[in-house]
mmCIF file of C-alpha atoms in Angstrom:
data_model
loop_
_atom_site.group_PDB
_atom_site.id
_atom_site.type_symbol
_atom_site.label_atom_id
_atom_site.label_comp_id
_atom_site.label_asym_id
_atom_site.label_seq_id
_atom_site.Cartn_x
_atom_site.Cartn_y
_atom_site.Cartn_z
ATOM 1 C CA MET V 276 -4.909 -5.844 14.385
ATOM 2 C CA PRO V 277 -1.835 -4.099 15.577
ATOM 3 C CA LEU V 278 0.366 -2.419 13.859
ATOM 4 C CA GLY V 279 3.062 -4.520 15.268
ATOM 5 C CA ARG V 280 1.434 -8.055 13.707
ATOM 6 C CA ARG V 281 0.355 -7.107 11.017
ATOM 7 C CA ALA V 282 3.923 -5.572 9.997
ATOM 8 C CA VAL V 283 5.310 -9.465 11.279
ATOM 9 C CA ALA V 284 2.423 -10.547 8.895
ATOM 10 C CA GLU V 285 3.802 -8.788 6.120
ATOM 11 C CA PHE V 286 7.898 -10.115 6.528
ATOM 12 C CA ALA V 287 6.604 -13.462 6.304
ATOM 13 C CA GLY V 288 4.314 -13.171 3.338
ATOM 14 C CA THR V 289 6.864 -11.808 1.728
ATOM 15 C CA ALA V 290 9.204 -13.297 2.713
ATOM 16 C CA VAL V 291 7.956 -16.906 1.899
ATOM 17 C CA LEU V 292 7.226 -15.486 -1.879
ATOM 18 C CA ALA V 293 10.580 -14.863 -2.609
ATOM 19 C CA VAL V 294 11.284 -18.054 -1.229
ATOM 20 C CA VAL V 295 8.629 -19.722 -3.467
ATOM 21 C CA VAL V 296 9.491 -17.558 -6.552
ATOM 22 C CA ILE V 297 13.528 -18.473 -6.400
ATOM 23 C CA GLY V 298 13.204 -21.400 -5.535
ATOM 24 C CA SER V 299 10.662 -23.148 -7.540
ATOM 25 C CA GLY V 300 13.013 -21.209 -10.009
ATOM 26 C CA ILE V 301 16.204 -22.736 -9.325
ATOM 27 C CA ALA V 302 14.589 -26.001 -8.988
ATOM 28 C CA ALA V 303 12.925 -25.772 -12.520
ATOM 29 C CA GLU V 304 16.466 -24.455 -13.949
ATOM 30 C CA GLN V 305 17.837 -28.124 -12.124
ATOM 31 C CA LEU V 306 14.753 -30.526 -13.229
ATOM 32 C CA SER V 307 14.960 -29.026 -17.052
ATOM 33 C CA PRO V 308 17.649 -27.286 -18.236
ATOM 34 C CA GLY V 309 16.869 -27.561 -21.837
ATOM 35 C CA ASP V 310 13.713 -26.434 -21.598
ATOM 36 C CA LEU V 311 12.626 -23.064 -20.921
ATOM 37 C CA GLY V 312 9.192 -22.998 -21.837
ATOM 38 C CA LEU V 313 8.749 -26.307 -18.841
ATOM 39 C CA ARG V 314 10.999 -24.236 -16.752
ATOM 40 C CA LEU V 315 8.291 -20.967 -16.919
ATOM 41 C CA LEU V 316 5.851 -23.536 -16.414
ATOM 42 C CA GLU V 317 7.108 -25.124 -13.654
ATOM 43 C CA ASN V 318 8.257 -21.522 -11.761
ATOM 44 C CA SER V 319 4.648 -20.267 -12.982
ATOM 45 C CA THR V 320 2.582 -22.612 -11.235
ATOM 46 C CA ALA V 321 3.851 -22.766 -7.741
ATOM 47 C CA SER V 322 4.573 -19.361 -8.031
ATOM 48 C CA ALA V 323 0.319 -19.005 -8.434
ATOM 49 C CA LEU V 324 -0.241 -21.640 -5.940
ATOM 50 C CA GLY V 325 2.024 -19.934 -3.339
ATOM 51 C CA LEU V 326 0.727 -16.836 -3.623
ATOM 52 C CA ALA V 327 -2.984 -18.247 -3.559
ATOM 53 C CA VAL V 328 -2.134 -20.358 -0.045
ATOM 54 C CA LEU V 329 0.046 -17.275 1.581
ATOM 55 C CA ILE V 330 -3.398 -14.513 0.704
ATOM 56 C CA LEU V 331 -5.329 -17.229 2.386
ATOM 57 C CA THR V 332 -2.906 -17.827 5.172
ATOM 58 C CA PHE V 333 -2.229 -14.172 6.185
ATOM 59 C CA GLY V 334 -4.903 -11.611 4.628
ATOM 60 C CA PRO V 335 -6.869 -12.252 7.366
ATOM 61 C CA ILE V 336 -3.991 -10.358 9.899
ATOM 62 C CA SER V 337 -2.580 -7.679 7.370
ATOM 63 C CA GLY V 338 -4.978 -8.398 4.169
ATOM 64 C CA ALA V 339 -1.692 -9.696 2.367
ATOM 65 C CA HIS V 340 0.036 -7.102 0.612
ATOM 66 C CA LEU V 341 3.123 -8.227 0.460
ATOM 67 C CA ASN V 342 3.963 -5.421 -2.467
ATOM 68 C CA PRO V 343 4.492 -1.885 -2.043
ATOM 69 C CA VAL V 344 2.737 -1.140 -5.204
ATOM 70 C CA VAL V 345 -0.658 -2.699 -3.650
ATOM 71 C CA SER V 346 0.385 -1.421 -0.142
ATOM 72 C CA LEU V 347 0.695 2.418 -1.450
ATOM 73 C CA ALA V 348 -2.658 1.744 -3.633
ATOM 74 C CA ASP V 349 -4.205 0.668 -0.709
ATOM 75 C CA TRP V 350 -2.874 4.595 1.143
ATOM 76 C CA LEU V 351 -3.992 6.117 -1.651
ATOM 77 C CA GLY V 352 -7.724 4.947 -1.467
ATOM 78 C CA GLY V 353 -7.767 5.396 1.518
ATOM 79 C CA ARG V 354 -6.938 9.452 1.011
ATOM 80 C CA ARG V 355 -10.749 9.261 -0.761
ATOM 81 C CA ASP V 356 -11.904 6.949 0.947
ATOM 82 C CA HIS V 357 -10.839 8.051 4.634
ATOM 83 C CA GLY V 358 -10.153 3.764 5.040
ATOM 84 C CA GLY V 359 -7.536 2.583 4.210
ATOM 85 C CA LEU V 360 -3.126 2.447 5.308
ATOM 86 C CA SER V 361 -2.474 5.291 7.283
ATOM 87 C CA THR V 362 0.925 6.802 6.419
ATOM 88 C CA ARG V 363 2.676 5.553 9.427
ATOM 89 C CA ALA V 364 1.106 1.810 8.755
ATOM 90 C CA LEU V 365 1.962 2.615 4.619
ATOM 91 C CA GLY V 366 5.698 3.272 5.680
ATOM 92 C CA VAL V 367 5.895 0.570 8.345
ATOM 93 C CA TYR V 368 4.525 -2.708 6.061
ATOM 94 C CA VAL V 369 6.912 -2.045 2.749
ATOM 95 C CA ALA V 370 9.615 -2.218 5.256
ATOM 96 C CA ALA V 371 8.507 -5.139 5.873
ATOM 97 C CA GLN V 372 8.086 -6.437 2.521
ATOM 98 C CA PHE V 373 11.673 -5.641 1.130
ATOM 99 C CA SER V 374 13.400 -7.244 4.368
ATOM 100 C CA GLY V 375 11.256 -10.096 3.820
ATOM 101 C CA ALA V 376 11.801 -10.376 0.351
ATOM 102 C CA ILE V 377 15.467 -9.839 1.034
ATOM 103 C CA THR V 378 15.306 -12.469 3.655
ATOM 104 C CA GLY V 379 13.472 -15.106 1.395
ATOM 105 C CA ALA V 380 16.022 -14.419 -1.569
ATOM 106 C CA LEU V 381 19.057 -15.365 1.072
ATOM 107 C CA LEU V 382 17.047 -18.903 2.328
ATOM 108 C CA ALA V 383 16.187 -19.682 -1.424
ATOM 109 C CA ASN V 384 19.751 -19.637 -2.479
ATOM 110 C CA ALA V 385 21.195 -21.388 0.543
ATOM 111 C CA MET V 386 18.171 -23.870 0.277
ATOM 112 C CA PHE V 387 19.667 -25.356 -2.759
ATOM 113 C CA ASP V 388 22.929 -24.840 -1.198
ATOM 114 C CA ARG V 389 24.203 -21.383 -3.373
ATOM 115 C CA SER V 390 25.947 -18.686 -1.962
ATOM 116 C CA PRO V 391 22.822 -17.083 0.108
ATOM 117 C CA TRP V 392 24.997 -13.209 -1.467
ATOM 118 C CA GLN V 393 24.279 -13.290 -5.365
ATOM 119 C CA SER V 394 24.318 -10.526 -7.616
ATOM 120 C CA ALA V 395 21.108 -11.673 -10.546
ATOM 121 C CA THR V 396 23.796 -11.260 -14.141
ATOM 122 C CA GLN V 397 20.105 -11.182 -16.538
ATOM 123 C CA ALA V 398 19.819 -7.797 -18.161
ATOM 124 C CA ARG V 399 15.622 -7.722 -18.469
ATOM 125 C CA VAL V 400 15.614 -3.586 -19.487
ATOM 126 C CA THR V 401 13.710 -3.518 -22.746
ATOM 127 C CA GLY V 402 11.214 -1.308 -24.273
ATOM 128 C CA GLY V 403 8.503 -3.984 -24.747
ATOM 129 C CA HIS V 404 9.767 -5.136 -21.305
ATOM 130 C CA LEU V 405 8.829 -1.970 -19.083
ATOM 131 C CA ILE V 406 5.614 -2.403 -21.143
ATOM 132 C CA GLY V 407 4.511 -5.505 -19.556
ATOM 133 C CA GLU V 408 6.063 -4.304 -16.695
ATOM 134 C CA VAL V 409 3.447 -1.606 -16.210
ATOM 135 C CA LEU V 410 0.562 -3.652 -17.770
ATOM 136 C CA ALA V 411 1.325 -6.218 -15.209
ATOM 137 C CA ALA V 412 0.924 -4.109 -12.459
ATOM 138 C CA ALA V 413 -1.937 -2.324 -13.496
ATOM 139 C CA GLY V 414 -4.030 -6.044 -13.906
ATOM 140 C CA LEU V 415 -1.948 -6.961 -10.672
ATOM 141 C CA VAL V 416 -3.726 -3.399 -8.665
ATOM 142 C CA ALA V 417 -6.664 -3.770 -10.632
ATOM 143 C CA VAL V 418 -7.695 -7.750 -10.092
ATOM 144 C CA GLY V 419 -6.347 -7.601 -6.485
ATOM 145 C CA PHE V 420 -9.192 -4.599 -5.024
ATOM 146 C CA ALA V 421 -11.881 -5.605 -8.039
ATOM 147 C CA VAL V 422 -12.455 -9.250 -6.277
ATOM 148 C CA ALA V 423 -11.694 -8.361 -2.681
ATOM 149 C CA ARG V 424 -15.643 -7.274 -2.519
ATOM 150 C CA HIS V 425 -16.756 -11.084 -3.233
ATOM 151 C CA GLY V 426 -14.702 -12.615 -0.772
ATOM 152 C CA ARG V 427 -10.674 -13.827 0.831
ATOM 153 C CA GLY V 428 -11.119 -17.416 -0.782
ATOM 154 C CA VAL V 429 -12.462 -15.499 -4.337
ATOM 155 C CA ASN V 430 -9.205 -12.703 -4.055
ATOM 156 C CA ALA V 431 -6.846 -15.797 -3.291
ATOM 157 C CA ALA V 432 -8.055 -17.829 -6.377
ATOM 158 C CA ALA V 433 -8.519 -14.987 -8.565
ATOM 159 C CA MET V 434 -5.586 -13.532 -7.567
ATOM 160 C CA ALA V 435 -3.442 -16.654 -8.388
ATOM 161 C CA ALA V 436 -5.542 -16.937 -11.900
ATOM 162 C CA TYR V 437 -3.643 -13.793 -12.732
ATOM 163 C CA LEU V 438 -0.208 -14.418 -11.760
ATOM 164 C CA GLY V 439 -0.148 -17.361 -13.199
ATOM 165 C CA SER V 440 -1.497 -15.452 -16.264
ATOM 166 C CA ALA V 441 0.277 -13.284 -16.300
ATOM 167 C CA ILE V 442 4.540 -14.437 -16.160
ATOM 168 C CA TRP V 443 3.075 -16.120 -19.742
ATOM 169 C CA PHE V 444 1.819 -13.278 -21.024
ATOM 170 C CA THR V 445 3.629 -10.932 -20.787
ATOM 171 C CA SER V 446 6.342 -10.637 -22.545
ATOM 172 C CA SER V 447 8.763 -9.801 -18.797
ATOM 173 C CA GLY V 448 7.531 -12.535 -17.161
ATOM 174 C CA SER V 449 4.832 -10.321 -14.578
ATOM 175 C CA PHE V 450 7.575 -9.779 -11.581
ATOM 176 C CA ALA V 451 5.384 -6.405 -10.710
ATOM 177 C CA ASN V 452 6.031 -6.134 -7.364
ATOM 178 C CA PRO V 453 8.969 -4.082 -7.027
ATOM 179 C CA ALA V 454 9.898 -5.835 -3.285
ATOM 180 C CA LEU V 455 10.666 -8.898 -4.803
ATOM 181 C CA THR V 456 11.872 -7.580 -7.738
ATOM 182 C CA LEU V 457 14.771 -6.512 -5.336
ATOM 183 C CA GLY V 458 14.929 -10.328 -4.045
ATOM 184 C CA ARG V 459 15.460 -12.011 -7.287
ATOM 185 C CA MET V 460 18.592 -9.288 -7.658
ATOM 186 C CA LEU V 461 19.928 -11.340 -5.333
ATOM 187 C CA SER V 462 19.774 -14.518 -7.214
ATOM 188 C CA ASP V 463 21.936 -15.224 -10.042
ATOM 189 C CA SER V 464 19.063 -17.515 -11.057
ATOM 190 C CA PHE V 465 16.254 -18.346 -13.659
ATOM 191 C CA THR V 466 13.854 -16.165 -11.809
ATOM 192 C CA GLY V 467 17.055 -13.216 -11.242
ATOM 193 C CA ILE V 468 17.425 -9.706 -12.752
ATOM 194 C CA ALA V 469 20.619 -7.118 -13.134
ATOM 195 C CA PRO V 470 20.849 -4.623 -10.419
ATOM 196 C CA SER V 471 21.502 -1.925 -13.474
ATOM 197 C CA SER V 472 17.336 -2.767 -14.449
ATOM 198 C CA VAL V 473 16.341 -2.799 -11.335
ATOM 199 C CA PRO V 474 15.191 1.046 -10.969
ATOM 200 C CA ALA V 475 13.109 0.676 -14.300
ATOM 201 C CA PHE V 476 11.036 -2.024 -13.436
ATOM 202 C CA VAL V 477 10.746 -0.441 -9.915
ATOM 203 C CA ALA V 478 9.447 2.919 -12.381
ATOM 204 C CA ALA V 479 7.278 0.699 -14.167
ATOM 205 C CA GLN V 480 5.412 -1.106 -11.882
ATOM 206 C CA ILE V 481 4.526 2.281 -10.061
ATOM 207 C CA LEU V 482 3.582 3.884 -13.574
ATOM 208 C CA GLY V 483 1.149 0.385 -13.355
ATOM 209 C CA GLY V 484 0.054 0.693 -9.591
ATOM 210 C CA LEU V 485 -1.167 3.974 -10.059
ATOM 211 C CA ALA V 486 -2.922 3.116 -13.501
ATOM 212 C CA GLY V 487 -4.525 0.437 -11.724
ATOM 213 C CA SER V 488 -5.913 2.662 -8.826
ATOM 214 C CA SER V 489 -7.425 4.874 -11.183
ATOM 215 C CA LEU V 490 -9.029 2.382 -13.360
ATOM 216 C CA ILE V 491 -10.721 1.123 -9.827
ATOM 217 C CA THR V 492 -11.187 4.518 -8.491
ATOM 218 C CA LEU V 493 -12.853 4.925 -12.181
ATOM 219 C CA LEU V 494 -15.740 1.882 -12.113
ATOM 220 C CA TYR V 495 -16.003 1.379 -8.789
ATOM 221 C CA ARG V 496 -16.292 5.053 -6.536
ATOM 222 C CA PRO V 497 -19.772 5.685 -6.202
ATOM 223 C CA ALA V 498 -22.008 7.396 -9.142
ATOM 224 C CA ALA V 499 -23.265 10.920 -8.490
ATOM 225 C CA ARG V 500 -27.127 11.189 -8.295
ATOM 226 C CA PRO V 501 -29.212 12.633 -11.373
ATOM 227 C CA ARG V 502 -30.450 15.686 -10.283
#
């Protein structure tokens, strides 16, 4: 596919993903104001199902990365096997993803009659949360690149299942996406993250992505032929 068409797919897909994650968080606040566990269930269910649909929709165009960490892992893999994203394509993908996440956050806020431009106030940085983000991003990259070998339908189902479970089993709530983290910074809602917490979360996500990519390289690289 031409790079321009892939960029549009990454922008639109990431924007819709931001609407799904943030919008379902705002809706959960309104539907279940006194029950944190139910709000998390509502948000995680919508996020998992939304991601599966987006992978099936945009996967044939751009691969449905929708996440700078995934694109970085794809670029790094290409340096080893002469495939994956080119350096130019990596830059275009990341720009499309960040702009899409910002657009999606503004749309989600406006859809619920809130001010489009907001700044989240929920501080999230603790040692445990950062460990959770490293694990969440590592698992996301490892699962994504492992199951991609089995077809897009399997990939969509596995990624949805992983995201839905990781929102529950990680202490951080499994942001695992620098672009979406920036978008969530712009919505003072259940899924928001304070600007002061964003740099540490993004650093943890990149570290986790590198760890997940290294694990996949170790597990799936061709074995050396016995001498």
